[in-house]
XYZ file of C-alpha atoms in Angstrom:
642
model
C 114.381 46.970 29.492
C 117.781 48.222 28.208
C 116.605 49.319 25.040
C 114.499 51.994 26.947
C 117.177 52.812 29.575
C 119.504 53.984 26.944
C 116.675 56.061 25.140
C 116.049 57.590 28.717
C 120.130 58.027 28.986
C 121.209 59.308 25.980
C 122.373 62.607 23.942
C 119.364 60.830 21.432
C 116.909 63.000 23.215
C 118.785 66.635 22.492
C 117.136 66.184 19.202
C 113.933 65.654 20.103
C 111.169 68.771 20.373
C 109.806 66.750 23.585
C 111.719 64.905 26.344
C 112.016 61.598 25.711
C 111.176 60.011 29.498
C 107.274 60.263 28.281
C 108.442 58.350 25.387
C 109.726 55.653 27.463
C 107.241 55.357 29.459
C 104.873 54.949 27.101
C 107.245 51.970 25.005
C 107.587 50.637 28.904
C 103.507 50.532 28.783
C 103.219 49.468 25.560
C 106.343 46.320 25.897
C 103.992 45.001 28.932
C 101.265 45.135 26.730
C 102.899 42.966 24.041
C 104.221 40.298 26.599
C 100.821 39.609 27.850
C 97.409 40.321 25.810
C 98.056 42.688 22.523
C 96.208 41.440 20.007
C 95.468 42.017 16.517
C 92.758 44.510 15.366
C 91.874 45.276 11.870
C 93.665 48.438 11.556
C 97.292 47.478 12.926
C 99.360 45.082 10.154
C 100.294 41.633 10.738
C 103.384 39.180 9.664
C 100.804 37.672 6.993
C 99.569 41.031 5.566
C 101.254 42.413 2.256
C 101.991 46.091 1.346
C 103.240 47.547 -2.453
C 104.000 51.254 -1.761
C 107.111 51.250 0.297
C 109.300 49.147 -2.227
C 106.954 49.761 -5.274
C 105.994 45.831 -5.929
C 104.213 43.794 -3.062
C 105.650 43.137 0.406
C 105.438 41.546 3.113
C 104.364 43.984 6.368
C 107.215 42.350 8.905
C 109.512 43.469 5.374
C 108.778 46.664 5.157
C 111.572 49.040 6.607
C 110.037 52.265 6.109
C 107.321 53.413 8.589
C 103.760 52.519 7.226
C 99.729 51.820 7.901
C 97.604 50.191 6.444
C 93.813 50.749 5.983
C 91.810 47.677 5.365
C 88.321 47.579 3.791
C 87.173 46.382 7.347
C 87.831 49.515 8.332
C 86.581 51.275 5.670
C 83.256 49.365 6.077
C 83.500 50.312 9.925
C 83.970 53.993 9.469
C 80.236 54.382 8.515
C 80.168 56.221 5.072
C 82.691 59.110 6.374
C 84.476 61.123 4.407
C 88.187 60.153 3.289
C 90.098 62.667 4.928
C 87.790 61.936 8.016
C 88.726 58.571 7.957
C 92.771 59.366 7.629
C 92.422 61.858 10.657
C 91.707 58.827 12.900
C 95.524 57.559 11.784
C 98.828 57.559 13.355
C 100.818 60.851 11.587
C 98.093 62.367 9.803
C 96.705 65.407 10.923
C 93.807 67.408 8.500
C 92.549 71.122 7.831
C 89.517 71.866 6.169
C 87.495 74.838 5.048
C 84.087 73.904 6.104
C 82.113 70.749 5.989
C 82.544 67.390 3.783
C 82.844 68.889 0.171
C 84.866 71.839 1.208
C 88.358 72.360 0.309
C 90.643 70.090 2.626
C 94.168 69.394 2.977
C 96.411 66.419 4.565
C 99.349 66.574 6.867
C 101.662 64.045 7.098
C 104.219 64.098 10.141
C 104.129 68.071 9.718
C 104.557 68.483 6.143
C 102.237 70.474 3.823
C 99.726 69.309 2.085
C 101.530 69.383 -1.326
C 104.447 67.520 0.087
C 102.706 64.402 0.081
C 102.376 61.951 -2.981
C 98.674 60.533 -3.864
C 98.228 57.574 -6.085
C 94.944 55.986 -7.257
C 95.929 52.201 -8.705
C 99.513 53.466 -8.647
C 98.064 56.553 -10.740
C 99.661 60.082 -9.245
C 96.784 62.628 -8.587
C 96.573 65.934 -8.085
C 97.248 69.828 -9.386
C 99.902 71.215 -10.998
C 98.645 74.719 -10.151
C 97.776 74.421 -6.270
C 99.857 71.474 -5.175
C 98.238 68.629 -3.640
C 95.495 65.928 -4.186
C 92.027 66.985 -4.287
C 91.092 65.041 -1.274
C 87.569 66.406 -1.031
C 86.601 65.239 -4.397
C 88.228 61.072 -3.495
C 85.391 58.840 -2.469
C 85.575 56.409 -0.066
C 83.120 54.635 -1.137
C 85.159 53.074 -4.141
C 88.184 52.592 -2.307
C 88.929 48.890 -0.919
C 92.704 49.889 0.661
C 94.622 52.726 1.485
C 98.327 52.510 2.545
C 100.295 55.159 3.963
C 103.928 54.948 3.997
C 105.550 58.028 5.971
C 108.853 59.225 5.325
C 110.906 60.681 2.394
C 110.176 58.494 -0.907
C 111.484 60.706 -3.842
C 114.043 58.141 -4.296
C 111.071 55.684 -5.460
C 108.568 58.379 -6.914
C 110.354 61.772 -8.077
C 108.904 65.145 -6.680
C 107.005 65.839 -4.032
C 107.305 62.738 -1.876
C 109.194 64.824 1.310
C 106.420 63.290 3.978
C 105.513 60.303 3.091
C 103.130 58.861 0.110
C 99.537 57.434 0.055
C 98.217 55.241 -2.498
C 94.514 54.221 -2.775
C 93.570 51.063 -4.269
C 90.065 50.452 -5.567
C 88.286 47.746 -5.378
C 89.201 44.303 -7.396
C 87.497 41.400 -8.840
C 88.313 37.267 -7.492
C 86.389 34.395 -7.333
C 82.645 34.426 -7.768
C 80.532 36.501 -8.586
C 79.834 39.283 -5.346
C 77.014 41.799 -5.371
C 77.542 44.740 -3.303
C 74.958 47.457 -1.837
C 74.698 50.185 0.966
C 72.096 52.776 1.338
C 72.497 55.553 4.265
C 70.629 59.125 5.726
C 72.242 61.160 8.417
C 72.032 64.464 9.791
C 72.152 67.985 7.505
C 70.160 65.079 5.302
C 72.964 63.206 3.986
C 72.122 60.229 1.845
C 74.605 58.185 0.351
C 73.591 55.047 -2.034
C 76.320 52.572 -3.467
C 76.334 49.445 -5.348
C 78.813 47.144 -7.238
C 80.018 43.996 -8.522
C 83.104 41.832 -8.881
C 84.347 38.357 -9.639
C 86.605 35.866 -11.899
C 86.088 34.247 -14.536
C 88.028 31.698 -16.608
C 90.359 30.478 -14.094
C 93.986 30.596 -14.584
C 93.185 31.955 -18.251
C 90.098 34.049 -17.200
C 88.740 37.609 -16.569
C 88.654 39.690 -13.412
C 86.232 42.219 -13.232
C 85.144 44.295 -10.687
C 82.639 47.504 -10.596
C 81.099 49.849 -8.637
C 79.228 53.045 -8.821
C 78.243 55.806 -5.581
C 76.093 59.098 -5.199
C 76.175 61.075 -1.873
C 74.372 64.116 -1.404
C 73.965 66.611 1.718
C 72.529 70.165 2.468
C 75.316 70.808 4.831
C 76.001 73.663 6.974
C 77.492 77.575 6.751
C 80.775 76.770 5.767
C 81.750 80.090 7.245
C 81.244 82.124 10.787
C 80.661 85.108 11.396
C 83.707 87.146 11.630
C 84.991 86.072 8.319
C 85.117 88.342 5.858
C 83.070 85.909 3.385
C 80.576 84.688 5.821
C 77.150 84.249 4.879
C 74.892 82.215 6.773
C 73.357 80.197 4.324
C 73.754 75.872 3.998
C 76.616 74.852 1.861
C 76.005 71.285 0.736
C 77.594 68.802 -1.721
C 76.908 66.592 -4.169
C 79.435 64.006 -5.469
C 78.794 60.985 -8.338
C 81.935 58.624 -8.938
C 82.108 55.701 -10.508
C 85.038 52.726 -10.571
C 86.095 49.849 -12.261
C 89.112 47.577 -12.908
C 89.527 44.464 -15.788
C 92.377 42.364 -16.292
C 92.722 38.945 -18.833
C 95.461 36.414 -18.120
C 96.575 36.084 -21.591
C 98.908 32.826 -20.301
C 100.646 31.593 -17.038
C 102.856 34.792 -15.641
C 100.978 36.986 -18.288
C 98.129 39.683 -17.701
C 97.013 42.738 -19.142
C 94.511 45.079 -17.547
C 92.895 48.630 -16.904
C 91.894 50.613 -14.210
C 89.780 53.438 -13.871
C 88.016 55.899 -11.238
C 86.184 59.427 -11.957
C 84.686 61.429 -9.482
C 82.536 64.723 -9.479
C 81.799 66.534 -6.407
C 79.884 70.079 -6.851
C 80.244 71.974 -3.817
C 78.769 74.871 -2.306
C 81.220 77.574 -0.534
C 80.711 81.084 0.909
C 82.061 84.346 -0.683
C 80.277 87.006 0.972
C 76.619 88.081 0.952
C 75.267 87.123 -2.410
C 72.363 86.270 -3.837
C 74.572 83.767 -6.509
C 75.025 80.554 -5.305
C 79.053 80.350 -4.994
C 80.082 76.591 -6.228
C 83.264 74.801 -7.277
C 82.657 71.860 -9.441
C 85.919 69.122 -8.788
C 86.381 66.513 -11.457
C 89.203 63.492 -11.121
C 90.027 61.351 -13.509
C 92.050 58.401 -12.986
C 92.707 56.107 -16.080
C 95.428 53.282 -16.469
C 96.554 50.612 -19.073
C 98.734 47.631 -18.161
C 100.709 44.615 -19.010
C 102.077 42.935 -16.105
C 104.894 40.007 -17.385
C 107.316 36.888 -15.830
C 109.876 36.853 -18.214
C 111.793 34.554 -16.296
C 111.536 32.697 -12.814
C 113.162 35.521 -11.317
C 112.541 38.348 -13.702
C 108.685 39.927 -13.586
C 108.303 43.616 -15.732
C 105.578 45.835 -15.525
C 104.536 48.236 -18.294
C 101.999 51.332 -17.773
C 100.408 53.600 -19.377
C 98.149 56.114 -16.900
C 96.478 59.722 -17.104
C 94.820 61.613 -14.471
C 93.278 64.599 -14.784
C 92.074 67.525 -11.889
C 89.886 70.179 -12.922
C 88.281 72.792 -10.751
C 85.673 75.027 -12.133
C 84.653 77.784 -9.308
C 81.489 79.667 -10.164
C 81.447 83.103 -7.640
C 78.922 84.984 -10.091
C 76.857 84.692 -13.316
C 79.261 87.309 -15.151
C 81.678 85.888 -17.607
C 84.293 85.630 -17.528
C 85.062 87.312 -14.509
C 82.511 85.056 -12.160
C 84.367 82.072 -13.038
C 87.671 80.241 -12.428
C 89.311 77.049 -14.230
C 92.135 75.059 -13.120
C 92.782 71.418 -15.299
C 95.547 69.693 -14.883
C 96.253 66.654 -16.907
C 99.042 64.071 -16.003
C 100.481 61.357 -18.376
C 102.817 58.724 -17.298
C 105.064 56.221 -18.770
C 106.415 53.410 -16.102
C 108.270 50.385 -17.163
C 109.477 48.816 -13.749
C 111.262 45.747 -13.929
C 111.800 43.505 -10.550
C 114.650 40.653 -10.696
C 115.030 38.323 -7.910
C 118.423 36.315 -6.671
C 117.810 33.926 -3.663
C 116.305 36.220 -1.000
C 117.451 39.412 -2.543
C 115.598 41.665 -5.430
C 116.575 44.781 -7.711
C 114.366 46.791 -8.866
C 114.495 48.734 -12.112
C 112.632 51.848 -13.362
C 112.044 54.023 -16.527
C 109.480 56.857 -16.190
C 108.247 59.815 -18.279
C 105.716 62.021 -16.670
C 103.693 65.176 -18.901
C 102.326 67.897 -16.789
C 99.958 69.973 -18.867
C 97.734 72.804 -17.346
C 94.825 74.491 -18.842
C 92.878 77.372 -17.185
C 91.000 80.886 -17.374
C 94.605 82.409 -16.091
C 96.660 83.008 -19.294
C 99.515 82.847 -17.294
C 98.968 79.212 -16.510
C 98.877 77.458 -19.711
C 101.760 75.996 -19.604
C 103.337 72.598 -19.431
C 106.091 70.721 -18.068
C 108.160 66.969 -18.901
C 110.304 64.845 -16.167
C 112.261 61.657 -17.344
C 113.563 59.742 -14.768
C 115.641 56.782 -14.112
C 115.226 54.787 -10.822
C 116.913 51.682 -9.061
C 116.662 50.039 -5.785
C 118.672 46.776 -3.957
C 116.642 44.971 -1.366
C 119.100 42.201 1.257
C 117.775 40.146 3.530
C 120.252 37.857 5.289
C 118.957 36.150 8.549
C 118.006 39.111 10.931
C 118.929 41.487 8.663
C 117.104 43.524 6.347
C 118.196 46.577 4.269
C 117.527 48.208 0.797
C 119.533 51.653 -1.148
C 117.897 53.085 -3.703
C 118.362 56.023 -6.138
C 116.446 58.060 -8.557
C 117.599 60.819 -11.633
C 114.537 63.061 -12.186
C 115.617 65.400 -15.062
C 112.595 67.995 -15.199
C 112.062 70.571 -18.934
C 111.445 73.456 -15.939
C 114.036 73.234 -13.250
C 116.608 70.742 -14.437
C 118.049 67.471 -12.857
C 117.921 66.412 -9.550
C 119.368 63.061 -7.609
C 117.438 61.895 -4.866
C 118.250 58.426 -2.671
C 117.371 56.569 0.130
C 119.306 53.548 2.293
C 117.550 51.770 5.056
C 118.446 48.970 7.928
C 116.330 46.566 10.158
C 117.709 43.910 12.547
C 115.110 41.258 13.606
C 116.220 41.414 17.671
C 113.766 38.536 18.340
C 111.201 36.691 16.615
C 108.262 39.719 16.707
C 110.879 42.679 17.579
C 112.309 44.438 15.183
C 114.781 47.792 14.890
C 114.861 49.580 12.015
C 117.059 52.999 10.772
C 117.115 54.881 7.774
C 118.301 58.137 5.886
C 116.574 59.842 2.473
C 116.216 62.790 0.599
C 113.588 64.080 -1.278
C 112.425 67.226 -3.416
C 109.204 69.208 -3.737
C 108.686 70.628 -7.680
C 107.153 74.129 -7.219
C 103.900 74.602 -8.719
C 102.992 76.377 -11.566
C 101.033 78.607 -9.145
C 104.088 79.445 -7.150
C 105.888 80.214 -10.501
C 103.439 81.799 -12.931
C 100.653 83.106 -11.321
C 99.560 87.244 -11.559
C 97.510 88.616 -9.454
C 96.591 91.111 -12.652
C 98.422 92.484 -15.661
C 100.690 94.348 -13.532
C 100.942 92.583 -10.276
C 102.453 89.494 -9.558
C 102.309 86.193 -7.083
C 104.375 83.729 -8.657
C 108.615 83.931 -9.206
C 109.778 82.089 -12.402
C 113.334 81.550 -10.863
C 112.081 79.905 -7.112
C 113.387 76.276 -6.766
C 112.245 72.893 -5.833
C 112.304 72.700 -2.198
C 114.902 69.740 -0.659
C 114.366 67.753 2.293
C 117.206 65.404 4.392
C 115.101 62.950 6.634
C 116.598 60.052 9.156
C 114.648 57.996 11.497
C 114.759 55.415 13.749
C 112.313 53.096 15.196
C 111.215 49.983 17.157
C 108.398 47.438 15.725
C 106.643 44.981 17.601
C 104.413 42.432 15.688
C 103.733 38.801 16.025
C 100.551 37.941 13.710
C 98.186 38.875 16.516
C 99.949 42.077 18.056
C 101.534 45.262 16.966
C 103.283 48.657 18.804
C 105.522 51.134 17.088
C 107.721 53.810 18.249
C 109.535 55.831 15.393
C 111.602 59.118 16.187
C 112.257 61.131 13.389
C 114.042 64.746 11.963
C 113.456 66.008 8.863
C 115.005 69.074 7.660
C 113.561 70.838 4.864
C 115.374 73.999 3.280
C 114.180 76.205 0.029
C 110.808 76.121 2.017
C 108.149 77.932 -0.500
C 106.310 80.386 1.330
C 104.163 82.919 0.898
C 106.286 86.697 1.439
C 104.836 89.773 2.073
C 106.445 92.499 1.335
C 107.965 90.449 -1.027
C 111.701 90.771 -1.376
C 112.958 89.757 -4.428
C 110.920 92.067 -6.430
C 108.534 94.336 -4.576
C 107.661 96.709 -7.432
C 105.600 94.251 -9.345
C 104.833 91.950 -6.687
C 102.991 94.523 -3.800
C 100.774 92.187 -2.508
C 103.532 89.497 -1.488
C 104.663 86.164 -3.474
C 105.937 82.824 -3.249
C 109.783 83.070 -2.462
C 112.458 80.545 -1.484
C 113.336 82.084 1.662
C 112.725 79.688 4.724
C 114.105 76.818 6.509
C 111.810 73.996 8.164
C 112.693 71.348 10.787
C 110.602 68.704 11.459
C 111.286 66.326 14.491
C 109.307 64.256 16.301
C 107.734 60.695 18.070
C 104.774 58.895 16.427
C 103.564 55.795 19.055
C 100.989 52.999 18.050
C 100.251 50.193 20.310
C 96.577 47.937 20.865
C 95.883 45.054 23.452
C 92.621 42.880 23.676
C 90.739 41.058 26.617
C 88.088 38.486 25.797
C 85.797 40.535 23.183
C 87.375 43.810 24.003
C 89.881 45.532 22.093
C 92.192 48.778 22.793
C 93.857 50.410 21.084
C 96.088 54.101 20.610
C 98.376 56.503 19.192
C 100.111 59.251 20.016
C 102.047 62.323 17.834
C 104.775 63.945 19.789
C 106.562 66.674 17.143
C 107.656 69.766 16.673
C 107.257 71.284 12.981
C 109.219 74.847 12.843
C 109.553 77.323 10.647
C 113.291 77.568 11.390
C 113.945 80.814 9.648
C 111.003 82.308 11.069
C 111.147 80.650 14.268
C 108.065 79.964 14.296
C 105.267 76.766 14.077
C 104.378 76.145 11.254
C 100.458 76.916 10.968
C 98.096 74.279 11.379
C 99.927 71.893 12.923
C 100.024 70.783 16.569
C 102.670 69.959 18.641
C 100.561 67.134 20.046
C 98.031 64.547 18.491
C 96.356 61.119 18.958
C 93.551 58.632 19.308
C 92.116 56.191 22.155
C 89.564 53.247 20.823
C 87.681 50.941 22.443
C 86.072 48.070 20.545
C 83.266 45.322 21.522
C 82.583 42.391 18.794
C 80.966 38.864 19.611
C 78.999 37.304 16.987
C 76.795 39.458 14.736
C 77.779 42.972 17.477
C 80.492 45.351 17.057
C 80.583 48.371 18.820
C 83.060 51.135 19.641
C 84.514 54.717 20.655
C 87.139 56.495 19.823
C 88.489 59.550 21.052
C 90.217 61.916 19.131
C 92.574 64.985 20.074
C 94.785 67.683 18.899
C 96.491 70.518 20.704
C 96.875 73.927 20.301
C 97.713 75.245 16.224
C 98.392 78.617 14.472
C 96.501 79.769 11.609
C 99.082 82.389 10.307
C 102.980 81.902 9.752
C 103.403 84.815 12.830
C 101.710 82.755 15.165
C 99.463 85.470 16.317
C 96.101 83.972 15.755
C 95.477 80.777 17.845
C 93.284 77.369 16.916
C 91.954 76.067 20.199
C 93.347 72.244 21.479
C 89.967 69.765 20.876
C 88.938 66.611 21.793
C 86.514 64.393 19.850
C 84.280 61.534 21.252
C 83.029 59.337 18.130
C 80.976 56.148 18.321
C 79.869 53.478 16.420
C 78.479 50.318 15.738
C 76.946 47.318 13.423
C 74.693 44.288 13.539
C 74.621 41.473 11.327
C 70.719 40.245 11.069
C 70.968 37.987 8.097
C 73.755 36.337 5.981
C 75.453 39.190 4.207
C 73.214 42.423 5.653
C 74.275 44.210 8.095
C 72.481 47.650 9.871
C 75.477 50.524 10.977
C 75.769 53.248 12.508
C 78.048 55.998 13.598
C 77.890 58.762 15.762
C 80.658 61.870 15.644
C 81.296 64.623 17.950
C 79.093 62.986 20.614
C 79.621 65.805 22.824
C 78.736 68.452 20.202
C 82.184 69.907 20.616
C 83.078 73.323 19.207
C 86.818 73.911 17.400
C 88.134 74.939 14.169
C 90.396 73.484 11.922
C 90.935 76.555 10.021
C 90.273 80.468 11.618
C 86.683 81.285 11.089
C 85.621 78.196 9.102
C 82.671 76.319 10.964
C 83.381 72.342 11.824
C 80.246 69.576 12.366
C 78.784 69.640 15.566
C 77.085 66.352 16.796
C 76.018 64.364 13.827
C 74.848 60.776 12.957
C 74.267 58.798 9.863
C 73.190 55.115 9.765
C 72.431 52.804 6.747
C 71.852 48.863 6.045
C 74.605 47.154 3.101
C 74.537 44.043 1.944
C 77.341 41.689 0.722
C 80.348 43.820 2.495
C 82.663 41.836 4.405
C-alpha cells in the first residue's frame, strides 16, 4: 500500500524509539485482515457506537479524533468479577503496578505517563487525592460500573490539570425501560466471594422516572503481599474487604428537560505488610462520588448542562494501636461547579464551559490542611465538512496556588475511504503538583515537599490511521509527548539540602514519551481474534534513563469461541523488561500471562462463568519485592446480565 511505503521511507521514523518496518508490517497484516474477515468483537468500537469523553457531550465513535477505547458492559460481564485495574491491563496503552494482591495499593499507566497524570471521572465526577496524586483505583468496583472509556492523549484543554496522558471516565450503571433485576454470586481461590445485586428501569414515559440501583460486597483472605527480601515482609495473608453501593435518578420535568443525581461510595479495608508485627497493618479507602444535575434544550440547537458534584478520598492507615502515632489520615474533598453549554449550526457545534473546582484536604499531617480554588473558562469548535473532520479548543485554568495557565488542543481527520480514516493532532496539557509534593515534612525539622515547585507541562502530537466499518476495527497511532518540569523525587536534594536530608520533590527533569500503540481483530465462523501491541519508549530525558515501571514493549493476543448459549476464550498477556528505581539498577523481569475463560447460558437470563488467570502459575513482579497471584480461578452463576 502507499500509505505504508512512505511510513517505511520516511525521516517519520527518526522519531520513533523503535524502527518503524515492524510497524509496517504489522499495519500490512492488519490491512489484509480488514479486506477480508475482521469483524466486530465487543471490545473494539463501531460506526454505530457513541462516546462523551473526548469532546465532553456524546459522540459518535467514527467522530471521535482523539485516540480512544471503549469498555462495554459485555466485557465487563466477561471479565469474571476481576478487579478494575485487572480488567484495564488487558487494554491497548494501559500498563499497571501494584503493591500486592487485589486491595493493595495500585497505580495506572497510560502511554508511559504516571499514575497522577491521568484524569478519573465517575458520572463525569473527578476522583482522586490531592495529597498523593491519582485515583484510588484499588478502592473502584467493577461491579457497579456499566462503561468505561479511555481517551489517550493530552486533554487539559477540555478538563484543566492533570490530563497529560489521557483521561478515563467510568459510568455506572443507568435505568431504561422495564423494570430489570440483576444478581451474581461468585467463590474463587484465596476464598474470594463476591455477591451483587441491583435494579433499574423507567417509568412515566416521556415525563417519567429513571432509576437504577445496585449494591456489591467482595471479600478475600488473600496472600503475603510482600516477599521475603523486603524490608516489611511478613508472611502472613493480606486480604480485603470492600462494600459499595450505586445509584442514579433522573425526572423529565418536560420535553428537552431533566434533572437528576448520581451517586457511588465505596469502602475497601485492606490488609498490607509493615514488618513483623503482631498488629494487623490495614488501610481503610473510602470514595465518595455525589452529583446533582439539570440537563436543558433551550433551543433546537442550544442544549446547557448545569452540575453540581463532590467527591471525596479518604485513607485511614492503621500500622499500630498507639495514637496517634499508629495511624495516618489523608481526606480529600473535591467540589465542582460545571455549566457547559453545547450550540449546534448545521453539522458543526461549539462548546462552552464555566467551571469552579474546591480542593480541600484534611489529615493527621498538620502540614496538609490546606486548600486550594481553580476557575476556569473553556471553549471548543467542532467542523465536519464531507471527509473532513477537525475541532480547536482552549481552556484558562486560573488556580489560588500556582496562578493561571492556558492550555489548547487542535485536531484533523480526513475520511480516505468509506471505513479508513487519518487523523493528526497537537495539545498541551499541565499536571498541578500535589499538596504532598508541596507541603509535606518528613518531621518538624525535615522536609519532603518544596512550596515553590511548579505544575509540570506537557507538548503532545500524534498521528494515526483508523480502520472501522460497523463490523471491523485496526488502529495504528504514533505518538511524542514531551513533558518538562517533571516532579521527581531528589536525593540529595538540591534546592535546599539543609532541611530537606532525606531528598524531596523538585522540578528538575525532562521526560519524552514516544511511541506505537496497534489494535486490530478478525473473525472466522464462531471464532474471533483479536490483538494489540505497545511499541514506546518513556525516558527520563534529563536522567537518561527509563522511566521505572514501564516497559518498552506490551500487548495482548485473544482468542474467542461463542455459538449459542457457549463462549469461551484465552488471552495472552505480556510485558517486557521494567526498572523499579529512577537509576535503572534494579530490574523487573519481562512476563507473559495465559488467562482463560468462559460462560454458559442454561436458562433465560442465568448464566454459569468462569475464569481462569495465570494458567501457567507464572512468577513476576509488578513492583520489586511485592508478591503477584499465581494460578487462580473464581466462578459464579448471575442472573439478568446481558
Amino acid at each position: 500500500m502507499p500509505l505504508l511505503k512512505f511510513i517505511m521511507t520516511s525521516n517519520v521514523s527518526r522519531h520513533l524509539p523503535v524502527a518503524l518496518k515492524p510497524l509496517a508490517a504489522a499495519l500490512a497484516v492488519a490491512a489484509a485482515f480488514s479486506s477480508s474477515a475482521l469483524a466486530h468483537t465487543t471490545q473494539d468500537t463501531t460506526l454505530a457506537m457513541v462516546a462523551v469523553t473526548a469532546s465532553r457531550t456524546p459522540q459518535l465513535v467514527s467522530d471521535v479524533l482523539s485516540d480512544n477505547i471503549v469498555i462495554t458492559s459485555e466485557d465487563i460481564a466477561r471479565s469474571g468479577q476481576d478487579a478494575l485495574v485487572d480488567l484495564l491491563q488487558r487494554q491497548r496503552g494501559i500498563e499497571i503496578t501494584r503493591n500486592g494482591g487485589p486491595g493493595t495499593n495500585a497505580s495506572v499507566h497510560t502511554r508511559g505517563t504516571n499514575n497522577n497524570q491521568t484524569v478519573v471521572l465517575i458520572d463525569g465526577v473527578r476522583s482522586g487525592s490531592s495529597t498523593a496524586g491519582g485515583a484510588p483505583w484499588s478502592a473502584l468496583p467493577l461491579s457497579q460500573i456499566d462503561r468505561i472509556e479511555i481517551v489517550f492523549g493530552p486533554l487539559s484543554s477540555l478538563y484543566g490539570a492533570d490530563a497529560m496522558g489521557g483521561v478515563v471516565q467510568i459510568f455506572t450503571k443507568k435505568g431504561e425501560g422495564a423494570l430489570q433485576v440483576r444478581a451474581s454470586l461468585g467463590y474463587g481461590s484465596e476464598a474470594t466471594r463476591a455477591l451483587e445485586t441491583g435494579v433499574a428501569g423507567a417509568t412515566g414515559g416521556e415525563h417519567g422516572v429513571r432509576y437504577a440501583l445496585s449494591v456489591a460486597h467482595e471479600e478475600s483472605n488473600g496472600f503475603s503481599s510482600t516477599k521475603r527480601g523486603a524490608s516489611s515482609f511478613n508472611p502472613d495473608r493480606d486480604g480485603y474487604r470492600k462494600d459499595s453501593a450505586s445509584g442514579q435518578f433522573s425526572l423529565a420535568l418536560a420535553k428537552g428537560h431533566d434533572i437528576g443525581m448520581s451517586v457511588l461510595q465505596s469502602r475497601l479495608n485492606a490488609q498490607f505488610d509493615s514488618g513483623v508485627s503482631a498488629y494487623d497493618a490495614h488501610s481503610v479507602s473510602k470514595l465518595g462520588s455525589y452529583a446533582l444535575y439539570a440537563n436543558s434544550r433551550w433551543l433546537s440547537n442550544w442544549t446547557s448542562l448545569l452540575q453540581l458534584s463532590r467527591s471525596t478520598d479518604q485513607l485511614d492507615s492503621l500500622t499500630s494501636n498507639a495514637r496517634p502515632a499508629g495511624l495516618s489520615t489523608f481526606n480529600t474533598r473535591q467540589t465542582n461547579v460545571s455549566w457547559q453549554n453545547d450550540l449546534r449550526f448545521g453539522t458543526d457545534a461549539l462548546q462552552l464551559v464555566v467551571e469552579q473546582r474546591k480542593e480541600a484536604v484534611d489529615s493527621s499531617r498538620p502540614e496538609l490542611v490546606r486548600g486550594r480554588t481553580t476557575d476556569s473558562v473553556a471553549a471548543s469548535y467542532q467542523l465536519r465538512r464531507d471527509a473532513h473532520l477537525s475541532n480547536v479548543s482552549i481552556r484558562s485554568d486560573d488556580n489560588s496556588q500556582f496562578g493561571s495557565k492556558m492550555t489548547g488542543s487542535a485536531a484533523y481527520g480526513y475520511r480516505i475511504a468509506r471505513a479508513w480514516r487519518a487523523n493528526a493532532s497537537i495539545g498541551t496539557s499541565f499536571r498541578a503538583p500535589t499538596f504532598n509534593e508541596l507541603y509535606y515534612q518528613y518531621s518538624n525539622t525535615n522536609f519532603y515537599g518544596i512550596a515553590s515547585n511548579r505544575p509540570e507541562r506537557g507538548k503532545n502530537a500524534e498521528a494515526g490511521l483508523y480502520y472501522e466499518d460497523g463490523k471491523s476495527q485496526l488502529s495504528a497511532v504514533a505518538f511524542r509527548n514531551r513533558i518538562t518540569d517533571l516532579l521527581v523525587y531528589a536525593n540529595p536534594c538540591p534546592i535546599a539540602p539543609a532541611t530537606h536530608t532525606f531528598g524531596c520533590a523538585y522540578n528538575v527533569n525532562q521526560a519524552l514519551l514516544t511511541g506505537v500503540s496497534l489494535g486490530a481483530s478478525t473473525t472466522q465462523g464462531n471464532w474471533a481474534l483479536r490483538g494489540t501491541l505497545d511499541l514506546q519508549d518513556p525516558r527520563d530525558e534529563t536522567a537518561d534513563k527509563q522511566l521505572t515501571r514501564r516497559a518498552k514493549r506490551h500487548g495482548s493476543l485473544a482468542v474467542e469461541y461463542g455459538a449459542h448459549a457457549i463462549k469461551a476464550g484465552a488471552q495472552a498477556l505480556f510485558s517486557g523488561k521494567r526498572f523499579d528505581d529512577t537509576l535503572n539498577k534494579n530490574s523487573l523481569g519481562g512476563y507473559g500471562l495465559l488467562n482463560l475463560y468462559a460462560s454458559v447460558d442454561f436458562a433465560p437470563n442465568w448464566s454459569l462463568f468462569g475464569r481462569w488467570n495465570n494458567v501457567l502459575d507464572k512468577k513476576y513482579e509488578l513492583a520489586k519485592n511485592y508478591a503477584t497471584a499465581g494460578s487462580n480461578l473464581f466462578a459464579g452463576v448471575r442472573y439478568g446480565f446481558r
